[in-house]
Coordinates of C-alpha atoms and ligand atoms in Angstrom, one line a residue:
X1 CA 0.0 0.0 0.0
X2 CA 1.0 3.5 -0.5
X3 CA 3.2 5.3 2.0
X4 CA 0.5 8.2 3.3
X5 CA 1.5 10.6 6.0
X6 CA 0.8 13.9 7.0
X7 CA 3.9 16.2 5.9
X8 CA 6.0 17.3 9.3
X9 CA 8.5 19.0 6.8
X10 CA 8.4 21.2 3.8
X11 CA 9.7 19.6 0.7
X12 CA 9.1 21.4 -2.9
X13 CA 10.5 18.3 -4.7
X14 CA 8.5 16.0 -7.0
X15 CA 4.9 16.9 -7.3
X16 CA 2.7 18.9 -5.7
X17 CA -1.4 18.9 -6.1
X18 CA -3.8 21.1 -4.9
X19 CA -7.1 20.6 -4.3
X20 CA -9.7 22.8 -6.0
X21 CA -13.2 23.7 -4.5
X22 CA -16.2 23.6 -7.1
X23 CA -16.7 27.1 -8.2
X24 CA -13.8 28.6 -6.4
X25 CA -10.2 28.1 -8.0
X26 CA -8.6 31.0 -6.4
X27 CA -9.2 29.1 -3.0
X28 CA -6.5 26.3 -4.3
X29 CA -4.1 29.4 -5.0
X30 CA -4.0 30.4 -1.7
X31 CA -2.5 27.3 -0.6
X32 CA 0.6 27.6 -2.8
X33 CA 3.7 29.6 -1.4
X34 CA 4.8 31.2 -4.8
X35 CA 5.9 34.5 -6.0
X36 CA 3.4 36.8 -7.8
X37 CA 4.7 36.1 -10.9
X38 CA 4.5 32.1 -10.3
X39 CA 0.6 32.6 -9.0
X40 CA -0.3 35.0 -11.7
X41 CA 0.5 31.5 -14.6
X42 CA -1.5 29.4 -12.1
X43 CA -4.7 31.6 -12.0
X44 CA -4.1 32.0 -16.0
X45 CA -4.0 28.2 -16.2
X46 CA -7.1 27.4 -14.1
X47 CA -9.1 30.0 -16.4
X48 CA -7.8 28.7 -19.8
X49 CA -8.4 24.7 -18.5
X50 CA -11.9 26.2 -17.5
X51 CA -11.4 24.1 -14.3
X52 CA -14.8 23.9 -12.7
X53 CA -13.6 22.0 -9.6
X54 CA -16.1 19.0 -10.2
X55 CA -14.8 16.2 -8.2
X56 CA -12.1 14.3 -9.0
X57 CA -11.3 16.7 -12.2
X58 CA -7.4 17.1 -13.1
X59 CA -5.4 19.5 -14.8
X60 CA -2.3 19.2 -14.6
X61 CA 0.4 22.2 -15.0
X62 CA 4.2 21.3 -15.8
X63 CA 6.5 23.5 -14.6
X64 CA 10.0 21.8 -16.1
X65 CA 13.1 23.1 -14.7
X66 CA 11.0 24.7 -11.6
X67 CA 10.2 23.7 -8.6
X68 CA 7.3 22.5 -8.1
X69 CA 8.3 20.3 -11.5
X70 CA 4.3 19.4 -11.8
X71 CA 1.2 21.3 -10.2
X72 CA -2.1 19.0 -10.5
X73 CA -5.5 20.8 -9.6
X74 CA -7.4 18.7 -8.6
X75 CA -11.0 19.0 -7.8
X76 CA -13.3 18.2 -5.0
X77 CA -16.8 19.2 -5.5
X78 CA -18.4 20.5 -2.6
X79 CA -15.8 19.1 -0.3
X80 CA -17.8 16.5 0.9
X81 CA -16.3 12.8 1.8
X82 CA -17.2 11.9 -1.8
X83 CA -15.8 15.1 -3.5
X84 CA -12.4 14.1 -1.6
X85 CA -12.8 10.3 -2.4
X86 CA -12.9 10.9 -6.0
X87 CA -10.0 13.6 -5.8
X88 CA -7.7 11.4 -4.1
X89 CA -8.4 8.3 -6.8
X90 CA -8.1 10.9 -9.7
X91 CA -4.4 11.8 -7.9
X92 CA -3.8 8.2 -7.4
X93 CA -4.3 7.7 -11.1
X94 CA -2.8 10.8 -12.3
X95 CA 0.5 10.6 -10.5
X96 CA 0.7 7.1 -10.6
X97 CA 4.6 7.3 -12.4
X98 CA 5.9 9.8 -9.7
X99 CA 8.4 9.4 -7.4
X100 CA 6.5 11.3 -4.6
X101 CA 3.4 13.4 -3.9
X102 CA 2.7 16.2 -1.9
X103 CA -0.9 17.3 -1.7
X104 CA -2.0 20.8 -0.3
X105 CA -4.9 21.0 2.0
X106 CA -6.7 23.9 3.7
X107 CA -6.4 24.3 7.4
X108 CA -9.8 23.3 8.6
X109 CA -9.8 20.5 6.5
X110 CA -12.5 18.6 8.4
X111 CA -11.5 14.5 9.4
X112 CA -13.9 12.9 6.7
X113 CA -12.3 14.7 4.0
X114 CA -8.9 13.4 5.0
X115 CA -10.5 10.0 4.9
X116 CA -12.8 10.1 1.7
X117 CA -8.9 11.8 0.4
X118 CA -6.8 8.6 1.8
X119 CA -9.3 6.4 1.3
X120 CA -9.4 7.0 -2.6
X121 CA -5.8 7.3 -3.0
X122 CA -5.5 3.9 -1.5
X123 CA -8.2 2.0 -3.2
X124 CA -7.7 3.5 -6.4
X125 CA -3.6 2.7 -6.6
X126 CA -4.4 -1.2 -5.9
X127 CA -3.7 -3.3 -7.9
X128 CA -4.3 -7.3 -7.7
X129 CA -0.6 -9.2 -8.1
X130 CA 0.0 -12.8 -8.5
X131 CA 3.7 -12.9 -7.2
X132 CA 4.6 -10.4 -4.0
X133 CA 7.4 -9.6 -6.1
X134 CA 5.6 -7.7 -8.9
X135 CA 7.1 -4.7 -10.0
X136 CA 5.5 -2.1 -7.9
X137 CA 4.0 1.4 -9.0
X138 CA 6.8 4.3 -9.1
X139 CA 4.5 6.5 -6.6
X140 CA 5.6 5.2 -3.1
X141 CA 4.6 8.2 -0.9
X142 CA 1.9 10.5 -0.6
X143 CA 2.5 13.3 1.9
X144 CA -0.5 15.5 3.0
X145 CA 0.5 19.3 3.7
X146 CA -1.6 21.7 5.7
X147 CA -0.4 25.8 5.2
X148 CA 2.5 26.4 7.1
X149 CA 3.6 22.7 7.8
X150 CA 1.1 22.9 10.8
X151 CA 0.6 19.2 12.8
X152 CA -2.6 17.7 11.9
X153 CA -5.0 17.3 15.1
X154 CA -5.8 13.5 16.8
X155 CA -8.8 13.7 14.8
X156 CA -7.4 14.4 11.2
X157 CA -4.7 11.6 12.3
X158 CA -7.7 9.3 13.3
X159 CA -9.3 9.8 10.2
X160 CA -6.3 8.7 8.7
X161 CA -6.4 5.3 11.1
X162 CA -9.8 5.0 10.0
X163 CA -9.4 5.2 5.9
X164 CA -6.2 2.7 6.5
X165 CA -8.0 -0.3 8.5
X166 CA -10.6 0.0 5.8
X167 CA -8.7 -0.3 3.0
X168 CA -6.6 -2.6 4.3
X169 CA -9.8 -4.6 4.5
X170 CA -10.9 -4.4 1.3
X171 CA -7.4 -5.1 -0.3
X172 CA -7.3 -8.4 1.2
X173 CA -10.8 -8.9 0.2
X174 CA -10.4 -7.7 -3.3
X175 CA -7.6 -9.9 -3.2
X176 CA -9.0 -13.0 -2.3
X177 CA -11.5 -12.5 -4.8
X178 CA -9.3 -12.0 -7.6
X179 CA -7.7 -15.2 -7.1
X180 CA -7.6 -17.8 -9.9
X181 CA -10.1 -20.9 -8.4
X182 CA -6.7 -23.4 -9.2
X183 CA -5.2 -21.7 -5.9
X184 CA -8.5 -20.5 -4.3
X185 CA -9.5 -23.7 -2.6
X186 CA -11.6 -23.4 0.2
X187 CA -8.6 -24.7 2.8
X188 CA -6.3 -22.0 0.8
X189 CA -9.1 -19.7 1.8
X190 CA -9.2 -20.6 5.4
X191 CA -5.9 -20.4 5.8
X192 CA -5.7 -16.8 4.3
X193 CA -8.3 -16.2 7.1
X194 CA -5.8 -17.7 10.0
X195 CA -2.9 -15.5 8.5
X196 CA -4.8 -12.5 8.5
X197 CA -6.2 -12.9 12.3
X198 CA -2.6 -14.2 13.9
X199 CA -1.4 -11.9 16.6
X200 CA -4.5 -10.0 16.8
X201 CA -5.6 -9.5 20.2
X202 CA -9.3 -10.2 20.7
X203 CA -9.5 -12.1 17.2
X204 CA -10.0 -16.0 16.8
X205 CA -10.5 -18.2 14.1
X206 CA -12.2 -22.0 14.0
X207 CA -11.9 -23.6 10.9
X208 CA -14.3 -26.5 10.6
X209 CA -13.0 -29.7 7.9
X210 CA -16.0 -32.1 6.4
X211 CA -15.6 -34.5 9.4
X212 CA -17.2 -31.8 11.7
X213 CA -19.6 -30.4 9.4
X214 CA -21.0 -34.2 8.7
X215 CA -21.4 -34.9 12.4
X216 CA -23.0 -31.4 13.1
X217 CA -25.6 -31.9 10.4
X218 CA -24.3 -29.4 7.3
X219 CA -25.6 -31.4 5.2
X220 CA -26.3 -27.9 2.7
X221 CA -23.0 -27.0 2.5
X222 CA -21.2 -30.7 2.1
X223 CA -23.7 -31.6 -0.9
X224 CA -22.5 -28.7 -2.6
X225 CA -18.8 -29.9 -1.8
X226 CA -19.5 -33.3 -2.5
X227 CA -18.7 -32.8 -6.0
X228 CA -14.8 -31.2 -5.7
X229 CA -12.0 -33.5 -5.0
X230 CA -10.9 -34.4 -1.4
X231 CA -8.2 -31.2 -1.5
X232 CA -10.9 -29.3 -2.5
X233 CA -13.5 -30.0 -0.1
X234 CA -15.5 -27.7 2.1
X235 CA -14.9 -25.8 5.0
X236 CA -16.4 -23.5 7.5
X237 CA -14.9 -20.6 9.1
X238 CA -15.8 -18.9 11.9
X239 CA -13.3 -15.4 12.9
X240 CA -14.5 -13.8 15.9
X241 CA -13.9 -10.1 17.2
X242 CA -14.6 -10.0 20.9
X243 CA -13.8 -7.4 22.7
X244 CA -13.9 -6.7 26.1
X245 CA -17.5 -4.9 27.3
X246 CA -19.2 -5.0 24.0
X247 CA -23.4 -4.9 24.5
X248 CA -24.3 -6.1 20.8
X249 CA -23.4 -9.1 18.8
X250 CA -23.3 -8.9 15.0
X251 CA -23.0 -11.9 13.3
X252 CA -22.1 -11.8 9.5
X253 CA -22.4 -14.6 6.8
X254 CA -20.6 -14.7 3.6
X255 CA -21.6 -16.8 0.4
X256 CA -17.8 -18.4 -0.2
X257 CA -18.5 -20.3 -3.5
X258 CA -14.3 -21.0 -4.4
X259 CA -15.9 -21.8 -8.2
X260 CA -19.0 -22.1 -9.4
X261 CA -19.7 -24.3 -12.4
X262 CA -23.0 -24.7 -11.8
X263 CA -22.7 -28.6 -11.1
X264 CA -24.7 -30.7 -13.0
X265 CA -26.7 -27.7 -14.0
X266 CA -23.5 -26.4 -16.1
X267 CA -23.2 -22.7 -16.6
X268 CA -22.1 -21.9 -20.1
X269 CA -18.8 -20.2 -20.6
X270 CA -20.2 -16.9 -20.6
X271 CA -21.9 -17.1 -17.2
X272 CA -19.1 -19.3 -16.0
X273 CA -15.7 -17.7 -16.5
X274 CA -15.9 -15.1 -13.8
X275 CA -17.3 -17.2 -11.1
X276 CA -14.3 -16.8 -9.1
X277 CA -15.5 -14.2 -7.5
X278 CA -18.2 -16.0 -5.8
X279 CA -17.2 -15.9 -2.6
X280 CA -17.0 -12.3 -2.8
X281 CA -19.7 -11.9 0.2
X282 CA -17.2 -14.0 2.4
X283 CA -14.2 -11.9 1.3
X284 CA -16.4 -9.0 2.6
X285 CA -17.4 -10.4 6.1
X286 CA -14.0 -11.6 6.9
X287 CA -12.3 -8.2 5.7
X288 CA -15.2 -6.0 7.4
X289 CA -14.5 -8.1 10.9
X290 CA -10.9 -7.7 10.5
X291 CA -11.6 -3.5 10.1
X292 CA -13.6 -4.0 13.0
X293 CA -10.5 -5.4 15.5
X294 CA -8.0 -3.0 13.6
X295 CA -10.5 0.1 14.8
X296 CA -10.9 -1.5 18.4
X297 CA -14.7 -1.1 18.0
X298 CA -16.8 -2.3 21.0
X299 CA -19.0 -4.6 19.4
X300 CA -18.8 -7.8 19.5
X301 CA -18.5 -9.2 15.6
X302 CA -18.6 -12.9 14.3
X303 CA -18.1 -13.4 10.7
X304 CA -19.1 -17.3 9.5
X305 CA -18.3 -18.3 5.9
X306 CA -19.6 -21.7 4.5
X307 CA -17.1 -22.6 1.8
X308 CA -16.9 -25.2 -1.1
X309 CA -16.2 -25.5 -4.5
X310 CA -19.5 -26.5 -7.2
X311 CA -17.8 -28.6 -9.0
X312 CA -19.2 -31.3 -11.6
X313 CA -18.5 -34.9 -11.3
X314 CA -19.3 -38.7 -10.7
X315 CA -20.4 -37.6 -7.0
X316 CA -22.0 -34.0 -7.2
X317 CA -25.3 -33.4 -6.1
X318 CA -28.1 -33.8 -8.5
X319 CA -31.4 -32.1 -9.8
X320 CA -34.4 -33.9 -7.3
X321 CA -32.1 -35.0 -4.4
X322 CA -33.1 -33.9 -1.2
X323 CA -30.9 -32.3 1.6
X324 CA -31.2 -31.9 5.0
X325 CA -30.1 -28.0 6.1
X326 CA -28.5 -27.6 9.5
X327 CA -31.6 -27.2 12.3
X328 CA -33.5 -29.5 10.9
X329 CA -35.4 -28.0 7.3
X330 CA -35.5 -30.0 4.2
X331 CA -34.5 -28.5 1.0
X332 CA -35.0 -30.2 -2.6
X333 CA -32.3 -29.3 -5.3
X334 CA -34.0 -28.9 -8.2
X335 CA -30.9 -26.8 -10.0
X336 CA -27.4 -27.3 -8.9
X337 CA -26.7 -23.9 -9.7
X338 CA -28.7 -22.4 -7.1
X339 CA -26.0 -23.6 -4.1
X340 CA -25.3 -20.2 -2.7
X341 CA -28.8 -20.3 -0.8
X342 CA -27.8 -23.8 0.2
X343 CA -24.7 -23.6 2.1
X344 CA -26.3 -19.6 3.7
X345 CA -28.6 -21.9 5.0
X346 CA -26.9 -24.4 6.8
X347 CA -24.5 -21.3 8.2
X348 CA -27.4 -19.1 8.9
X349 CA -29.3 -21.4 10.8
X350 CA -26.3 -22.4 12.7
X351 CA -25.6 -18.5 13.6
X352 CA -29.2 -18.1 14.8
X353 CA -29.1 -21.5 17.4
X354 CA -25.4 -21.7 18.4
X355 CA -24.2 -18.0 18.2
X356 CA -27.6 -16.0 19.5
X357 CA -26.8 -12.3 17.2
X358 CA -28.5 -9.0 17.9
X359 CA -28.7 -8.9 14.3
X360 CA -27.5 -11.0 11.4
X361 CA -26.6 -9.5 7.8
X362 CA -25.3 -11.9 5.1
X363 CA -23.9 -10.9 1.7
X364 CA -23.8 -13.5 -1.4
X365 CA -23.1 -13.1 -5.1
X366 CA -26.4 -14.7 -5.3
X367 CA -28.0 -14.2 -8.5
X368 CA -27.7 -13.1 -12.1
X369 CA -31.3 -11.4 -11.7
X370 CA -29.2 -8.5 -9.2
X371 CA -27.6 -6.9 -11.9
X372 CA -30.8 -7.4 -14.3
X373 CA -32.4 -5.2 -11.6
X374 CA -30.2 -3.0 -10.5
X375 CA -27.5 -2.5 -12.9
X376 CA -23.4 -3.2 -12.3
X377 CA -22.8 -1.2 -9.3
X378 CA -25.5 -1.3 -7.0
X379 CA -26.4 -4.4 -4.8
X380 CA -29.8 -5.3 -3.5
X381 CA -30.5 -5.1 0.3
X382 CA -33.8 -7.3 1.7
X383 CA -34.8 -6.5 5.5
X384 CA -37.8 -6.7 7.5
X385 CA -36.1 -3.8 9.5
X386 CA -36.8 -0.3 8.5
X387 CA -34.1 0.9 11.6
X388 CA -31.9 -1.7 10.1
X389 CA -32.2 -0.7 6.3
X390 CA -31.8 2.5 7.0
X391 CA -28.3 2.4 8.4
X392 CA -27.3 -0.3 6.6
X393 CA -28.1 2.5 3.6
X394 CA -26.8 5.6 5.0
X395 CA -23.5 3.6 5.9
X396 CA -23.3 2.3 2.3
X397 CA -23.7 6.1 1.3
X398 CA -21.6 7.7 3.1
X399 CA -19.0 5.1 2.4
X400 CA -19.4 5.4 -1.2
X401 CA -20.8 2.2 -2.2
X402 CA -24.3 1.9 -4.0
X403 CA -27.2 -0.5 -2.4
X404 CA -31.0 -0.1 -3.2
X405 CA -33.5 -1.7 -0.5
X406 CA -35.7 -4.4 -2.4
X407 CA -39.2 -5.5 -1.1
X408 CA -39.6 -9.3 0.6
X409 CA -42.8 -9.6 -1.8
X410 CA -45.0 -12.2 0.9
X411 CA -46.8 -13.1 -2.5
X412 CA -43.9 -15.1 -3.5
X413 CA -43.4 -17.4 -0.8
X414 CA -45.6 -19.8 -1.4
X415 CA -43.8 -20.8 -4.2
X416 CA -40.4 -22.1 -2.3
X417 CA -42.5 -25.2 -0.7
X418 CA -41.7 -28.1 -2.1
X419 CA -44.0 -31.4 -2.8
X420 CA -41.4 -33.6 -0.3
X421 CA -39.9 -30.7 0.9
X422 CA -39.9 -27.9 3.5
X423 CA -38.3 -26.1 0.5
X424 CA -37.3 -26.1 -3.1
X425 CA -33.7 -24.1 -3.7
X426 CA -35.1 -23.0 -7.0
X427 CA -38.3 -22.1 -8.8
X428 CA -39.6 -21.1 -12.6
X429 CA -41.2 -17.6 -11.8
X430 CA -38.4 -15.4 -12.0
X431 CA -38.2 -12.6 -9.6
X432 CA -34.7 -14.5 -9.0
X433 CA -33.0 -11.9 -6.6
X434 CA -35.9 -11.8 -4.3
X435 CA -36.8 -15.8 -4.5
X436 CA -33.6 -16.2 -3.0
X437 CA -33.9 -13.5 -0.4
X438 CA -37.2 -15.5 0.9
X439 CA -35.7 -18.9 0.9
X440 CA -32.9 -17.3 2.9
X441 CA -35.4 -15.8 5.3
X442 CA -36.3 -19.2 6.2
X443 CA -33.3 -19.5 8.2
X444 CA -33.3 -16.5 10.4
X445 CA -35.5 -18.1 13.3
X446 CA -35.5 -15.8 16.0
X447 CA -33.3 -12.7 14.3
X448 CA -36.1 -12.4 11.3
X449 CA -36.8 -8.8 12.1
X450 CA -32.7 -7.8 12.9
X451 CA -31.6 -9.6 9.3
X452 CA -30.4 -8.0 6.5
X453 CA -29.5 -9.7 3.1
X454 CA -27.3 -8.1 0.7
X455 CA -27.3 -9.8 -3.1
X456 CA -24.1 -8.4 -4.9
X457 CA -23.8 -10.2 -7.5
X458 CA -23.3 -7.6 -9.3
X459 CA -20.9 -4.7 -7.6
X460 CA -18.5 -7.4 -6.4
X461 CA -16.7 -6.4 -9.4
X462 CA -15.8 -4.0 -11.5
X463 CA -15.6 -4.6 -15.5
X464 CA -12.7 -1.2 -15.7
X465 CA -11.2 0.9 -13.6
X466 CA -13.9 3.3 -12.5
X467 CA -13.2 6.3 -9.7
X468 CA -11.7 4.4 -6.7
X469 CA -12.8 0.9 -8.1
X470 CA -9.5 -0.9 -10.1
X471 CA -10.8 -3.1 -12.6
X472 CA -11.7 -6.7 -11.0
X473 CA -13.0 -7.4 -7.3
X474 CA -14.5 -4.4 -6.0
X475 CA -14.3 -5.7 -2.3
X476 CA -18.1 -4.9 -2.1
X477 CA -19.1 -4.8 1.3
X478 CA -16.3 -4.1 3.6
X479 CA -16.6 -0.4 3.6
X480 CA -20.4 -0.6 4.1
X481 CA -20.4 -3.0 6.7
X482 CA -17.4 -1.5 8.1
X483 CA -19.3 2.2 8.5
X484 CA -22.7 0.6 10.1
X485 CA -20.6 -0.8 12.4
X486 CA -18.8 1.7 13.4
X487 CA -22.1 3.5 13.6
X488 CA -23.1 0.9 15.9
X489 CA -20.4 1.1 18.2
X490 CA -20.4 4.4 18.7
Ligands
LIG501 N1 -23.2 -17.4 -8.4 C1 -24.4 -17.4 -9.1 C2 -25.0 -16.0 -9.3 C3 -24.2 -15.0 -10.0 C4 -24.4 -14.7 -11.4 C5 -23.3 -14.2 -9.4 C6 -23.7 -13.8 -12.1 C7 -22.6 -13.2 -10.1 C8 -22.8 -13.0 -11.4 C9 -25.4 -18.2 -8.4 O1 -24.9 -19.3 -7.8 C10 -26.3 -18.7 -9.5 O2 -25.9 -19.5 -10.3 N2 -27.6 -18.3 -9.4 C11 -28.6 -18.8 -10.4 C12 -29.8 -19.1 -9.6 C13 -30.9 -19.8 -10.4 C14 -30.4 -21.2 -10.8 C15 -32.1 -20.0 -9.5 C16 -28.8 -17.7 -11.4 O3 -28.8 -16.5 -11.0 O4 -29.0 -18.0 -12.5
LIG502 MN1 -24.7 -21.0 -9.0
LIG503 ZN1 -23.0 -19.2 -7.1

């Protein structure tokens, strides 16, 4: 990750950018220590570029020979977290080949600017390597410089704390979910997971192998395993954040489908060549669980991510055979291909009996019919809870990422009974996104009202690079869940 600090010295080498208010350029001018003669060609340049300050608008001034040796303006709307966000992804891409950045801020530049600032600068500059010894980018440092070299309050520091446990999140989540299905097992998966958690105080991980999961009764999430090779089998991880004192329990479930062929319900090329990323919802809980021990928060946070592989051979499950969820309801599978719901289910209902949440929110790449609905960047949220929704969106706004609540249509339900079964995991009558939702809702027991279910299908990745978002996994998830809990904490 980029070296981001606040600047303690004053340095005119390399590049310097200054951040440019909509409607007000001469504000950016007033942060640069130059002659007359120097800020007379900047104000020249800003009116000849025409630049409007819309966010995350660059112009860039070179200045060869001079120093400064590059000026970028670059905009941030009206200053809000977004405006800042999209300036510091435009900088990120702009000044990707220099050696060093030094960006100009005013002096009551408020704490969520410095994050939506850090926050894009970070996410933006990622990007997913194979080998840890890639080449990295030229840009190593980004230094932030309020007038006069002034030290930046606790709070702007904070903010900085804040924008790096997030992102640090969502780059390992991003990261998992780029990775080719050959390495992504689930037990590589697990074992990312471990890695992740050592030395963290207040953090444990359980990884549960098929022996435990046949004994316990997930039978969901081992006929959707069945299929993969022995190395390849299922898992079930369970990473805990328990710190001392907290009042609320959150428990989070994430959809971690290693590959998804389909089974014997085979996915066409088309529909099949991206589904690594389908355990982007369990990418999201575990990274959104780590942000939460990295920020200390005082709530107490279990993340629990059924994993397998849907694999197609001699032994996968097949189109009429029945399974037995966890807790005791029976599910017929009348298409392979709809296993995500299967293996929520078996978690789901263990997280309601065994690990009692105040409120349970689970995030899958679900369904094909999310991004018919809602497009490529906006995820679908179900919830019985109007409190619960509306957190769960104003956290998702304010932390840039796109969700649109969905209705749990009652109509519908009576279509997920099944002639042998308690349920069937799939049904003719499209409506796909919020079939699954109900069949999901099934398995919230007591925590029915204080559930939440995000399909994001959809945003978990990203078909170019787009504002902060580098072409691939998005990380969908972490930053929302991330802000609602740190909402809830507080
Ligand atoms: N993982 C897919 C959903 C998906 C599709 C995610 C496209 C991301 C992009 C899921 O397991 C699936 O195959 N769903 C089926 C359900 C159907 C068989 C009821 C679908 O959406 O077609
Ligand atoms: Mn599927
Ligand atoms: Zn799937």
């Amino acid at each position: 990750m980029l070296d981001i600090r606040f600047a303690t010295a004053r340095s005119a080498s390399g590049a310097v950018a200054v951040v440019v208010p909509s409607g007000s350029p001469s504000a950016a001018l007033d942060l640069l220590k130059l002659g007359p003669a120097d800020l007379d060609e900047c104000a020249t340049f800003l009116e000849d570029v025409e630049h409007s300050g819309s966010a995350g608008s660059v112009h860039i001034l070179p200045r060869p020979g001079r120093k400064p040796s590059r000026l970028l303006f670059v905009g941030i709307g009206d200053g809000d977290e977004s405006g800042w966000r999209a300036a510091g992804a435009a900088l990120a891409r702009k000044a990707r080949a220099e050696t060093s950045l030094r960006v100009l801020v005013p002096q009551d530049t408020p704490p969520e600017a410095v994050r939506g600032l850090a926050e894009g600068l970070w996410l933006a500059s990622y990007r997913f390597r194979l080998a840890d010894d890639a080449e990295p980018d030229p840009l190593r440092r980004v230094t932030v410089a309020l007038p006069g070299g002034g030290a930046p309050t606790d709070s702007l520091e904070r903010a900085l704390d804040q924008a790096r446990a997030v992102v640090t999140a969502t780059v390992l989540a991003r990261d998992l979910t780029n990775m080719p299905s050959d390495r992504k097992t689930p037990a590589w998966f697990a074992r990312q997971v471990v890695k992740a958690a050592a030395g963290v105080p207040g953090l444990t991980v359980e990884v549960r192998e098929p022996a435990y999961l046949a004994a316990q009764g997930f039978n969901a999430i081992l006929a959707v395993g069945r299929g993969a090779t022995t190395e390849r089998g299922p898992r079930l991880v369970e990473l805990s954040w328990r710190p001392r004192g907290a009042k609320r329990h959150v428990v989070l479930v994430g959809k971690g489908i290693t590959f998804d062929t389909g089974g014997i319900c085979i996915k066409p090329l088309s529909g099949m060549k991206l589904m690594r990323k389908d355990m982007g919802g369990a990418a999201a809980v575990i990274g959104a669980t780590l942000a939460a021990a990295a920020m200390r928060l005082p709530v107490r946070v279990t993340a629990l991510t059924p994993l397998a592989e849907n694999a197609l051979s001699g032994d996968s499950m097949r189109p009429g055979d029945v399974v037995t969820h966890y807790g005791g309801l029976t599910s017929e599978i009348l298409n392979t291909d709809a296993e995500g719901r299967l293996v929520l289910g078996d978690a789901m209902a263990y997280a309601v009996r065994r690990l009692r949440p105040d409120v349970m929110i689970d995030l899958a790449t679900l369904t094909g019919a999310q991004g018919v609905a809602l497009g490529k960047q906006t995820a679908a949220m179900y919830s019985h809870s109007d409190a619960l929704a509306g957190a769960l969106a104003a956290a998702a706004a304010a932390s840039g990422e796109s969700v649109w609540r969905m209705p749990l249509s009652e109509d519908y339900a009576a279509e997920l009974g099944g002639d042998l079964t308690d349920l069937v995991n799939s049904t003719d009558i499209g409506a796909g996104s919020l079939l699954a939702a109900l069949y999901l809702r099934e398995f919230t027991g007591s925590v029915r009202d204080s559930w939440a279910h995000f399909d994001m299908s959809s945003p978990a990745w990203s078909d170019a690079n787009d504002g902060e978002l580098t072409k691939g996994a998005t990380g969908w998830g972490v930053r929302t869940l991330t802000r609602w809990l740190e909402a809830t904490a507080a």
